[in-house]
Tab-separated table of C-alpha atoms in Angstrom:
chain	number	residue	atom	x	y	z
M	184	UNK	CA	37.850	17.065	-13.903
M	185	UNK	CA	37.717	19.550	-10.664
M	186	UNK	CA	34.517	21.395	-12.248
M	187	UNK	CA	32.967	17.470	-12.318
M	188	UNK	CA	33.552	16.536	-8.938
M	189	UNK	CA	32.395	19.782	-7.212
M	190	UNK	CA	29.622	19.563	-9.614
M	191	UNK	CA	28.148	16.260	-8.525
M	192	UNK	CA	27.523	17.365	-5.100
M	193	UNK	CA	26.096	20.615	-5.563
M	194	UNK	CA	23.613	18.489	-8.095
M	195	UNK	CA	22.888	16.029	-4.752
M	196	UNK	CA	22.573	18.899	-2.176
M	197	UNK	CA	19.951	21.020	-4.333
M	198	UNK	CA	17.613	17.193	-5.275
M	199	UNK	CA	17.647	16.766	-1.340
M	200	UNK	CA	16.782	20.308	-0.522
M	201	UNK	CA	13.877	19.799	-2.954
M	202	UNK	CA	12.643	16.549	-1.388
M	203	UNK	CA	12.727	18.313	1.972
M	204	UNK	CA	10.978	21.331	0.661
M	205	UNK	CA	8.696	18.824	-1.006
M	206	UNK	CA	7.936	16.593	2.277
M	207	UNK	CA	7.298	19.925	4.070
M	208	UNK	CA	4.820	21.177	1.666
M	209	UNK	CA	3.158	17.864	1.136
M	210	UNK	CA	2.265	17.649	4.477
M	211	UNK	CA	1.359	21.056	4.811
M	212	UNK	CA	-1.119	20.282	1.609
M	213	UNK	CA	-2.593	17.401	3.020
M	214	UNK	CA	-3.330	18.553	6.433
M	215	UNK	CA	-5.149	21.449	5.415
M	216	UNK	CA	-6.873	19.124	2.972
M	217	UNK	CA	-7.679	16.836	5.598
M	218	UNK	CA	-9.498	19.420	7.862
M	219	UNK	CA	-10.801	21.539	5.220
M	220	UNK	CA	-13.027	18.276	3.564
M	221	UNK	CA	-15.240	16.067	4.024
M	222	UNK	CA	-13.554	12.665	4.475
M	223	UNK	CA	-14.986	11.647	1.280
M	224	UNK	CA	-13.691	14.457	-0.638
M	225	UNK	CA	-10.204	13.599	1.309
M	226	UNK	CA	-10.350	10.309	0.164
M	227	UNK	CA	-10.592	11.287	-3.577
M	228	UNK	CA	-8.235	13.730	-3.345
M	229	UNK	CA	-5.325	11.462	-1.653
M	230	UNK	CA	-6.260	9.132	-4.745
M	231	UNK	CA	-5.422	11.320	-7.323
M	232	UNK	CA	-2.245	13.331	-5.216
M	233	UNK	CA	-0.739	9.735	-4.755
M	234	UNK	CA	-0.347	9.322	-8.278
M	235	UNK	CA	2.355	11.296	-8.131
M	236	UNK	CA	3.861	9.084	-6.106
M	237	UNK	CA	2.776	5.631	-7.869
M	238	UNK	CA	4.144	7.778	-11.658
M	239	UNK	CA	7.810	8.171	-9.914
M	240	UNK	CA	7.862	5.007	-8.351
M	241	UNK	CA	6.967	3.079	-11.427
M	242	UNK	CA	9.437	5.375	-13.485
M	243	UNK	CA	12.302	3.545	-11.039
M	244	UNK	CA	11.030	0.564	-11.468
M	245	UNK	CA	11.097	1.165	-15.351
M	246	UNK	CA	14.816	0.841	-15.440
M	247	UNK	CA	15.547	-1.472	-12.141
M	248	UNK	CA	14.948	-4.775	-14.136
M	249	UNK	CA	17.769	-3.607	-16.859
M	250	UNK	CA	19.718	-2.290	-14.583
M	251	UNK	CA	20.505	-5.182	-12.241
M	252	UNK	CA	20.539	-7.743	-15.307
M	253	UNK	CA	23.380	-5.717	-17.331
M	254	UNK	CA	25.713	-4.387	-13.991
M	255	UNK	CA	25.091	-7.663	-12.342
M	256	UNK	CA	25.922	-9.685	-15.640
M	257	UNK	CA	29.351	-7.377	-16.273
M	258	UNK	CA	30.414	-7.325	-12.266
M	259	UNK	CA	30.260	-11.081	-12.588
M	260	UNK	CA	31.882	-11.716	-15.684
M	261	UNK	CA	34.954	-8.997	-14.467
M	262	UNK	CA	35.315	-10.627	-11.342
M	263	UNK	CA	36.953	-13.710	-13.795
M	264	UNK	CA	35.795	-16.278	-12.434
M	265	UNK	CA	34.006	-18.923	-9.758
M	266	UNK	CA	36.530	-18.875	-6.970
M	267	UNK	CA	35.860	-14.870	-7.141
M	268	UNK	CA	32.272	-14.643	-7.343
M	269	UNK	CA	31.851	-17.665	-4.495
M	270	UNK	CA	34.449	-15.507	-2.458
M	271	UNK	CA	32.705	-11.955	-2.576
M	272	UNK	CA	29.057	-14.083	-2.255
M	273	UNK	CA	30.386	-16.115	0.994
M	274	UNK	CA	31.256	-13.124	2.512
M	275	UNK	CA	27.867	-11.232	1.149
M	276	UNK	CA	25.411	-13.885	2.768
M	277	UNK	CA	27.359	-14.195	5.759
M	278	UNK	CA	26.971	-10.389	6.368
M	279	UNK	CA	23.598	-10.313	5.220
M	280	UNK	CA	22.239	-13.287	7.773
M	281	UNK	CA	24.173	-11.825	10.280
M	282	UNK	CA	22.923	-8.451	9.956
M	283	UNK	CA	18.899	-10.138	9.636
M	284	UNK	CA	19.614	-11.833	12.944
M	285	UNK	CA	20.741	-8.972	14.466
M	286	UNK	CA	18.081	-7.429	13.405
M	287	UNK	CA	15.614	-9.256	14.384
M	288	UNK	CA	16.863	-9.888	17.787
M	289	UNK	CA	16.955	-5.894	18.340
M	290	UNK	CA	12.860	-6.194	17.490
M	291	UNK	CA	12.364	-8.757	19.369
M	292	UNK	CA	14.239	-7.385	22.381
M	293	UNK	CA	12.434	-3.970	22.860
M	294	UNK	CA	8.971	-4.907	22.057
M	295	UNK	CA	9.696	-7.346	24.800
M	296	UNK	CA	11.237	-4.989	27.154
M	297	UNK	CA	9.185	-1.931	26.053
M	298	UNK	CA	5.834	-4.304	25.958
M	299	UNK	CA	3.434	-1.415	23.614
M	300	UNK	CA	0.856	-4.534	23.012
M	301	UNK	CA	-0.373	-4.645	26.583
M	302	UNK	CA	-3.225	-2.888	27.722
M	303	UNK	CA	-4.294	-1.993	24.205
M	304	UNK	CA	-7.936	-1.497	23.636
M	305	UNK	CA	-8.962	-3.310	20.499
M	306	UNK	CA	-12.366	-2.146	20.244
M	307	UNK	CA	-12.161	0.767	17.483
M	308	UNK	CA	-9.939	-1.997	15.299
M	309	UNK	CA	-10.457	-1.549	11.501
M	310	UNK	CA	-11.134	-5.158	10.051
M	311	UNK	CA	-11.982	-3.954	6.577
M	312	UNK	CA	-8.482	-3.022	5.808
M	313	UNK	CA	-7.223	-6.423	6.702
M	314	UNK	CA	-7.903	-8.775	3.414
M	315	UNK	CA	-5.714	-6.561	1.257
M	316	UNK	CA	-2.869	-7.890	3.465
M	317	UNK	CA	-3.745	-11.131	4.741
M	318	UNK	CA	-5.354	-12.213	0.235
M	319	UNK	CA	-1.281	-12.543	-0.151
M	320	UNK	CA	-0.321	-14.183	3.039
M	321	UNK	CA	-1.168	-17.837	1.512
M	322	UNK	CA	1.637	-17.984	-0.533
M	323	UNK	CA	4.090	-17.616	1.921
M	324	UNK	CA	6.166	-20.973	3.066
M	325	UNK	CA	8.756	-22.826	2.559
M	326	UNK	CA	8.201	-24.446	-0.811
M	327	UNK	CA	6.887	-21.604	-2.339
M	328	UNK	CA	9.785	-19.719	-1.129
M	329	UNK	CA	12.576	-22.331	-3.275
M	330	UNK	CA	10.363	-21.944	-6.046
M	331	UNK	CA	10.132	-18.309	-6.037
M	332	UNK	CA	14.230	-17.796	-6.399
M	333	UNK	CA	14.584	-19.404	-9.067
M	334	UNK	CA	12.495	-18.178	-11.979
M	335	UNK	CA	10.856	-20.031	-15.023
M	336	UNK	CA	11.573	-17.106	-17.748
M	337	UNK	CA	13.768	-13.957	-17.483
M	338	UNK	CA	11.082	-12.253	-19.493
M	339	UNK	CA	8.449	-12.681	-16.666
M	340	UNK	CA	10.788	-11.986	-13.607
M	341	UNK	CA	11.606	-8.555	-15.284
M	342	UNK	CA	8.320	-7.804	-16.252
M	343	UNK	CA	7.195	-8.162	-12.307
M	344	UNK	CA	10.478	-6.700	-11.292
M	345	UNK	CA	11.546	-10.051	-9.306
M	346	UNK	CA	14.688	-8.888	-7.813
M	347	UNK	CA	16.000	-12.374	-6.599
M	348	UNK	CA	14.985	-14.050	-9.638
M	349	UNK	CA	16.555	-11.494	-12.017
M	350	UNK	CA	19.929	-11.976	-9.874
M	351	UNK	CA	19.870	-15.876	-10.320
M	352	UNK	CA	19.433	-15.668	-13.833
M	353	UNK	CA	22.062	-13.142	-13.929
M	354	UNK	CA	24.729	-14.821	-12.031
M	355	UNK	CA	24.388	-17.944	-13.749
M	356	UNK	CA	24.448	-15.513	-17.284
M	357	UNK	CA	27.829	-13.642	-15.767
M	358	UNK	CA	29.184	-17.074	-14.867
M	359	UNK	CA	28.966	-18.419	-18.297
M	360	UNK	CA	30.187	-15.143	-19.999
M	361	UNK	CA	33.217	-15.260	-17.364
M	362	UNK	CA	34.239	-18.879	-18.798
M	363	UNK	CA	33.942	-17.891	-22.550
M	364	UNK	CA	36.600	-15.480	-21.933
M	365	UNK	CA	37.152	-13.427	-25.372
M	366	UNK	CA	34.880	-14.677	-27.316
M	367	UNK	CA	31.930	-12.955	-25.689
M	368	UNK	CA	34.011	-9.615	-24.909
M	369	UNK	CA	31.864	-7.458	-27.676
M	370	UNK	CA	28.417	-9.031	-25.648
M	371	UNK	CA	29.772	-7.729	-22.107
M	372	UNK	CA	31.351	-4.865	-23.716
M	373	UNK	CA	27.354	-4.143	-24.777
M	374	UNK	CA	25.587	-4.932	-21.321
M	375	UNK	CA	28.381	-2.543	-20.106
M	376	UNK	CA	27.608	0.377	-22.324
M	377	UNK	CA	23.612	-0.523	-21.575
M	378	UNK	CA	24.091	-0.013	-18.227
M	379	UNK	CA	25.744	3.400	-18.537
M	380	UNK	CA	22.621	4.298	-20.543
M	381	UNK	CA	20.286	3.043	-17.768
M	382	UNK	CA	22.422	4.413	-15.273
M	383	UNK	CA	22.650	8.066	-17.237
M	384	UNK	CA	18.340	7.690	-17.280
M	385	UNK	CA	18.597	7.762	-13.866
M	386	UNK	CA	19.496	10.963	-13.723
M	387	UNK	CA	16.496	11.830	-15.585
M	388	UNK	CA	14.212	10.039	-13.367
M	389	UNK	CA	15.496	11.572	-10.081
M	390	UNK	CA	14.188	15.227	-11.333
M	391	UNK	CA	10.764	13.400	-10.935
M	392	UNK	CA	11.908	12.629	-6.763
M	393	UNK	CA	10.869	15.998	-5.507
M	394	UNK	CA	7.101	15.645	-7.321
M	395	UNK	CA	7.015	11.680	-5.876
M	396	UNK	CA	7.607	12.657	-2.597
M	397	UNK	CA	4.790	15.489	-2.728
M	398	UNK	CA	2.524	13.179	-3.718
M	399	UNK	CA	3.389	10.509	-1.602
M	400	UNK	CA	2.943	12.534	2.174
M	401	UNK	CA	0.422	14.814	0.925
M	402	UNK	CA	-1.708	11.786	0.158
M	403	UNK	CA	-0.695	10.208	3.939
M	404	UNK	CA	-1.680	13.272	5.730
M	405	UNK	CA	-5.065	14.068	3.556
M	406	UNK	CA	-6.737	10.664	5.164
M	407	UNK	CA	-4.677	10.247	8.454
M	408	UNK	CA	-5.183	12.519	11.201
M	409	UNK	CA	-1.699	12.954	12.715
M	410	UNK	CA	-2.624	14.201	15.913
M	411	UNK	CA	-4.585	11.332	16.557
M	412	UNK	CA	-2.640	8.875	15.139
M	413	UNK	CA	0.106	9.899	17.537
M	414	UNK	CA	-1.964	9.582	20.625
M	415	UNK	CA	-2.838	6.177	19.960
M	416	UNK	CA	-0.306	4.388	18.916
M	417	UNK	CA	2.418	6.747	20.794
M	418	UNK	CA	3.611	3.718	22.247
M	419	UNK	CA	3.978	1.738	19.657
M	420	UNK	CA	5.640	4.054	17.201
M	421	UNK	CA	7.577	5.437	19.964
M	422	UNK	CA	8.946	1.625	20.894
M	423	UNK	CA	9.723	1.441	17.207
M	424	UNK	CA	11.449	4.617	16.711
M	425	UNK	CA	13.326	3.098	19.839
M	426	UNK	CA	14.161	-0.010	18.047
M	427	UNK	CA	15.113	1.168	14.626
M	428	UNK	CA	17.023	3.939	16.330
M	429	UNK	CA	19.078	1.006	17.859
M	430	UNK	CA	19.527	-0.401	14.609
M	431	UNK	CA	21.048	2.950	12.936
M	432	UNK	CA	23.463	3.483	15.831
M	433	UNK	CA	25.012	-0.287	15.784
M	434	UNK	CA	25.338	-0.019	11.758
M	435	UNK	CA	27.010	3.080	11.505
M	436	UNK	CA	29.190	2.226	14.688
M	437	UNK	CA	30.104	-1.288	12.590
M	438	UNK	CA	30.580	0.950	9.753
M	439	UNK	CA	33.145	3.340	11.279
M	440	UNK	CA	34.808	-0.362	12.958
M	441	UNK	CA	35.410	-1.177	9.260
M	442	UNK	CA	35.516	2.243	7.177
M	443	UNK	CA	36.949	4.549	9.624
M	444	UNK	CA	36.854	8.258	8.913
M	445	UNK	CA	35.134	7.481	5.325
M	446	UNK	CA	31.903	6.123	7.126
M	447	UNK	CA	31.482	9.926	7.592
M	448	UNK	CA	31.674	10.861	3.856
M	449	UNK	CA	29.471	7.349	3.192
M	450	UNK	CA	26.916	8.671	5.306
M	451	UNK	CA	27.200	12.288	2.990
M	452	UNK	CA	27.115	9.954	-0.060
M	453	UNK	CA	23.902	8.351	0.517
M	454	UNK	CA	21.726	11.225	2.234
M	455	UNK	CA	19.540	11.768	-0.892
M	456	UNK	CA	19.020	8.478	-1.391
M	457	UNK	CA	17.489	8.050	2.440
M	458	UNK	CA	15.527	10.703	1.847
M	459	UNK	CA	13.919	9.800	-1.603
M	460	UNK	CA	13.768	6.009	0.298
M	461	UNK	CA	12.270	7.800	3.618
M	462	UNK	CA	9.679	10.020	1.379
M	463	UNK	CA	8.532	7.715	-1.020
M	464	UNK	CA	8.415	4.537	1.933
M	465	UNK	CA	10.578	2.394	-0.943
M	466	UNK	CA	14.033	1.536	-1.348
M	467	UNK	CA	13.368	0.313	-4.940
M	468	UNK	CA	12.819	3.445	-5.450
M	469	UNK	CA	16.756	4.369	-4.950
M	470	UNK	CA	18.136	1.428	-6.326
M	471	UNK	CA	19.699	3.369	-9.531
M	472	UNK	CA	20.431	6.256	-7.254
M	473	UNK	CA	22.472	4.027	-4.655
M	474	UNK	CA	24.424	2.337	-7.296
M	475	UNK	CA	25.741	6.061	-8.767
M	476	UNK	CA	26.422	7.079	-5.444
M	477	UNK	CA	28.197	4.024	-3.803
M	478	UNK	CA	30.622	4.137	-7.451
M	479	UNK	CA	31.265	7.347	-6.546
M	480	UNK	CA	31.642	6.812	-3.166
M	481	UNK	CA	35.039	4.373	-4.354
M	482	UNK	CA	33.521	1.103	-4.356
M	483	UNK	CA	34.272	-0.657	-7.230
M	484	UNK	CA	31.742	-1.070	-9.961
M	485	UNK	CA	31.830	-4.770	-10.333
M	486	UNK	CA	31.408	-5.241	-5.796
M	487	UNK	CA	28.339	-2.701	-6.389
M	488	UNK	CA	26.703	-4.350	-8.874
M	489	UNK	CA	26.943	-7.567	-7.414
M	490	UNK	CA	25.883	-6.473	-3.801
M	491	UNK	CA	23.390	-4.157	-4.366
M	492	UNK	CA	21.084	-6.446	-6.195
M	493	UNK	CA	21.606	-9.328	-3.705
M	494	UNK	CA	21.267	-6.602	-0.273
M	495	UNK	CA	17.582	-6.192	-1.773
M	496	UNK	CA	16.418	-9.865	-1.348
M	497	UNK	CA	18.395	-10.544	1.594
M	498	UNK	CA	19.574	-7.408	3.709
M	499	UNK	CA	16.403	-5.289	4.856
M	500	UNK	CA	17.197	-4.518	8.468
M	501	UNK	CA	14.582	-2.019	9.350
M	502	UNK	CA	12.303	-4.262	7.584
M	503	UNK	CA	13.704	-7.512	9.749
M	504	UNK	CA	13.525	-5.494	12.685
M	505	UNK	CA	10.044	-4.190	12.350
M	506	UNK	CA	8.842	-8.157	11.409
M	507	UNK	CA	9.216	-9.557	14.950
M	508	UNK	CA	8.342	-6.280	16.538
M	509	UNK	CA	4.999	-6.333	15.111
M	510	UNK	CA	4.349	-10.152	15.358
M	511	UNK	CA	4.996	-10.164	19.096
M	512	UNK	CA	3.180	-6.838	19.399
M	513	UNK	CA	-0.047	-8.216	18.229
M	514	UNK	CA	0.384	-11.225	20.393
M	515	UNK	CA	0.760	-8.587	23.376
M	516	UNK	CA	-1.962	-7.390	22.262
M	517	UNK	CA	-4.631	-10.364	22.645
M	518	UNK	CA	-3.208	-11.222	26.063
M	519	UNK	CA	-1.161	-14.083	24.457
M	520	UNK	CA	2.296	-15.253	26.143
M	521	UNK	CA	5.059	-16.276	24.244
M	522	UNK	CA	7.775	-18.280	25.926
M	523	UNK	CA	11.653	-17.304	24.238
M	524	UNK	CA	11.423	-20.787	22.598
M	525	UNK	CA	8.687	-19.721	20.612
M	526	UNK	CA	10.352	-16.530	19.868
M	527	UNK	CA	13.106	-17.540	19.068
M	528	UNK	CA	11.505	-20.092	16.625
M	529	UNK	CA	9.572	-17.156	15.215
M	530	UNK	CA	12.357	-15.751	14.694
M	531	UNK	CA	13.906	-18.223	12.760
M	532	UNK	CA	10.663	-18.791	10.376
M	533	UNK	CA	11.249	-15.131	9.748
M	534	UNK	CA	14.822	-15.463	8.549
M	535	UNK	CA	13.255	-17.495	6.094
M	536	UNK	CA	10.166	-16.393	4.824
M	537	UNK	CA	11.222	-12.778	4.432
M	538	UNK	CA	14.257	-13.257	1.797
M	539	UNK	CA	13.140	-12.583	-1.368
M	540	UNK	CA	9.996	-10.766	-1.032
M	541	UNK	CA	11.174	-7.284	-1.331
M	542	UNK	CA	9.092	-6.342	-4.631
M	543	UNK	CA	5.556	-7.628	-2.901
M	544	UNK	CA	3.614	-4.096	-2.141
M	545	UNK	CA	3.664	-3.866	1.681
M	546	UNK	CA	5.898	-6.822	2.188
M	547	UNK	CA	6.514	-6.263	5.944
M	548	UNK	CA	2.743	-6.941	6.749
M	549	UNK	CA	2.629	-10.133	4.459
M	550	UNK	CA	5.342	-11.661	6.559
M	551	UNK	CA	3.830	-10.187	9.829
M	552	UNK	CA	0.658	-11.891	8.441
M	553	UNK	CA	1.664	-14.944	7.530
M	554	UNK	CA	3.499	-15.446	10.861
M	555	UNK	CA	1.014	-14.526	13.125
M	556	UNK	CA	-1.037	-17.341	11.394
M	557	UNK	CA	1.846	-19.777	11.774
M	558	UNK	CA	2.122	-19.063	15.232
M	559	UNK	CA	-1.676	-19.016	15.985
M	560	UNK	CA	-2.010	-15.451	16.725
M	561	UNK	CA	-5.428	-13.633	15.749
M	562	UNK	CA	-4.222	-12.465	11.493
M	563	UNK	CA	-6.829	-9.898	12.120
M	564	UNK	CA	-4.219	-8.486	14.446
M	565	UNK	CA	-2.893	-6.673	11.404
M	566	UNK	CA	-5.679	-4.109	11.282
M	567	UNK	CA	-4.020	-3.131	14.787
M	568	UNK	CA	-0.571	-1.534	12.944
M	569	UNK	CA	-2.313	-0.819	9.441
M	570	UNK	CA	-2.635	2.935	10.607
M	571	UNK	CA	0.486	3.838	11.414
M	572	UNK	CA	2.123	1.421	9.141
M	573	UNK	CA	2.638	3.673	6.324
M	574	UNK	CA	4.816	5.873	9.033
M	575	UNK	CA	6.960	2.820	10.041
M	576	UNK	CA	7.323	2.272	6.584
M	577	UNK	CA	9.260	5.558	6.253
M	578	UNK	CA	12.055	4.604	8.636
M	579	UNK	CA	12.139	0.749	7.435
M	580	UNK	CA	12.838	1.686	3.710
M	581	UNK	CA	15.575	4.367	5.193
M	582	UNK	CA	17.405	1.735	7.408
M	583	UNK	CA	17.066	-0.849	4.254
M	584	UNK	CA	19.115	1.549	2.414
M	585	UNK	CA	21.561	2.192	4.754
M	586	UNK	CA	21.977	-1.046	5.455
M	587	UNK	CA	22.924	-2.263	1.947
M	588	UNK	CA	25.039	0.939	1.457
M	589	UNK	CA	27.186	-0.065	4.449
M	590	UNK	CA	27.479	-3.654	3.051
M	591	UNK	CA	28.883	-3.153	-0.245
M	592	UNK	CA	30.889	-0.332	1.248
M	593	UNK	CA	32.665	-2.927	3.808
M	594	UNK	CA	33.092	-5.936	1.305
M	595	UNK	CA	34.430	-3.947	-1.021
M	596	UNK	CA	36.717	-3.000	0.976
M	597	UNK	CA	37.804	-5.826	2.277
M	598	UNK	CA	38.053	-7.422	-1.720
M	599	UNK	CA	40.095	-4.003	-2.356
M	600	UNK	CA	42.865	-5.438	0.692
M	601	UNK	CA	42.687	-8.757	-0.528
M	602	UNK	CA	43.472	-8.037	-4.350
M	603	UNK	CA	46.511	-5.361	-2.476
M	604	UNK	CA	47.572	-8.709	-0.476
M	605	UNK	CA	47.642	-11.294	-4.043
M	606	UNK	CA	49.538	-8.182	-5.676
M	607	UNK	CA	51.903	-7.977	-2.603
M	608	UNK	CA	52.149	-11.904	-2.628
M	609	UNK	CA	53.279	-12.012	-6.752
């Protein structure tokens, strides 16, 4: 037993030295590539290197669909019963919308105090780039939201890896199982064992992390040049970095309010997983990896299972954050003023419109998209961000994973004192 548990994070420390070694190097690769050839050449190379990238990521998503179905489906059906799961899902969604508000009010607050939009010149904007973002915008309201939670076949919300769909059919699958009692024991005693299969794959797939993440920057830094990237848009990265730096201080803060000293060996739990999340620019990419290290963390693994899936449609703070940051940004931008009542509106839509869309590619600039079109500001705005997006990107998929970590770190704890209260009590 001692030989397992010192074993475990020597395994963790060596994977993130590799992804650092491998972000290094990537970038090293694709700057020389960048200067070295022409930009067509560039171009083809960053299309090939990425795959890389795309082969790891879709080697996650391989096993994310079973994953969340069987650990979701088992968590449910050992939490007993309704009472339970309505309990632990109260206090999930009221942490979640909470933590989106906050969010959001944090991006709205230092674009508007740090005001990058102004004085931009708009002349050398990149239209071309724009349809990609703005082809998937039109699906994006209210009605189209209620119909996207709830799916229409299991088969086709695993097969597109619809997170929030896959959890509704799941929790409605648990729930049933959990009111059978016995007689389905041997089928939850199955999803259980499948999920320790998935979950043992994982370990498999995370060799791949070091190669993904390779791929992934060299192919950024092969088409981008970073030195002028960072003259032009130093003030709007550098208001972001601002803003989601804001963000990381008040959630681990809240986390050692609630954890204590253990926030401290949370935040030494999860620092592969930011990296791999920070690398690759996805937190789907983690998901398996999260769930390992949160069990191991102490959280039990009926709380992870349950949060974890549900964090990923409704708690990405660096994504909330960077929403409203860029929508009033691009309104800066075109000289157009924005009274707090509209803000705050916009705000509001984006509470909305943003749950559930965490498997779209580039989700952040659909919402940004759709909103600026809500709010009649120019969609073509979007071309404005597209360069440095992919850089954003890097700390919003970090701060979505630390966000979710610290939520189904605190509500487990809190379920742990409340089942130590009802023992107390009998």
């Amino acid at each position: 037993m001692t030989q397992k548990n010192t074993s475990k994070p020597s395994l963790l420390g060596n994977l993130t030295f590799q992804i650092l070694i491998a972000m290094f190097l990537g970038a090293v690769l694709g700057v020389i590539i960048h200067n070295s050839l022409a930009v067509e050449a560039a171009q083809s190379f960053s299309s090939k290197i990425k795959m890389l990238a795309t082969v790891f990521i879709r080697l996650v998503q391989m096993i994310i669909s079973p994953l969340v179905f069987t650990t979701l489906v088992v968590g449910i059906a050992k939490l007993g019963d309704i009472k339970t799961v309505g309990r632990i899902g109260g206090k999930s969604l009221a942490w979640f919308f909470t933590a989106s508000f906050l969010s959001l009010l944090l991006g709205m607050f230092f674009v508007n105090l740090l005001q990058p939009g102004v004085g931009l010149n708009l002349s050398n904007v990149d239209l071309a780039s724009v349809s990609e973002v703005t082809a998937k915008t039109q699906n994006i309201s209210f009605e189209n939201f209620i119909e996207h939670i709830v799916p229409k076949s299991i088969f086709e919300a695993m097969a597109t890896n619809e997170i929030l769909q896959i959890v509704i059919f799941s929790i409605f699958f648990g729930l049933a199982a959990a009111s059978l009692g016995d007689y389905v024991k041997p089928v939850v005693s199955a999803l259980d064992k499948t999920s320790h299969i998935v979950l043992k794959m994982v370990n498999y797939v995370m060799k791949f992390a070091p190669i993904g993440v390779f791929g992934a920057i060299a192919a950024v830094f092969a088409v981008r040049d970073f030195q002028e990237l960072a003259i032009t848009y130093f003030k709007f990265f550098g208001s972001f970095l601002i803003g989601i730096s804001s963000i990381w201080i008040v959630l681990i803060l809240v986390g050692y309010i609630f954890l204590k000293g253990r926030m401290t060996i949370l935040l030494k739990r999860i620092i592969g997983p930011l990296i791999i999340a920070f690398g690759t620019t996805s937190s789907e990419a983690v998901f398996p990896k999260l769930t390992e290290e949160l069990e191991r963390f102490g959280v039990k693994d009926r709380i992870v299972s349950f949060m974890l899936p549900l964090g990923y449609s409704f708690n990405l703070d660096g994504s909330m954050m960077y929403m409203t940051f860029a929508s009033i940004f691009i309104a800066q931008a075109y000289g157009i003023h924005l009274d707090l009542g509209v803000q705050m509106t916009m705000l509001l839509v984006l509470m909305l419109t943003s749950k559930g869309i965490a498997g779209v590619p580039r989700a952040s600039l659909v919402v940004v998209a759709a909103t600026c079109g809500m709010f009649d500001i120019p969609v073509e705005g979007i071309a404005l961000i597209l360069p440095i997006d992919h850089f954003c990107d890097m700390f919003r998929s970090a701060t979505n994973v630390l966000g979710n970590a610290l939520a189904t770190s605190v509500v487990g704890k809190w379920e742990q004192q409340n089942e130590e209260i009802i023992v107390l009590a009998e």
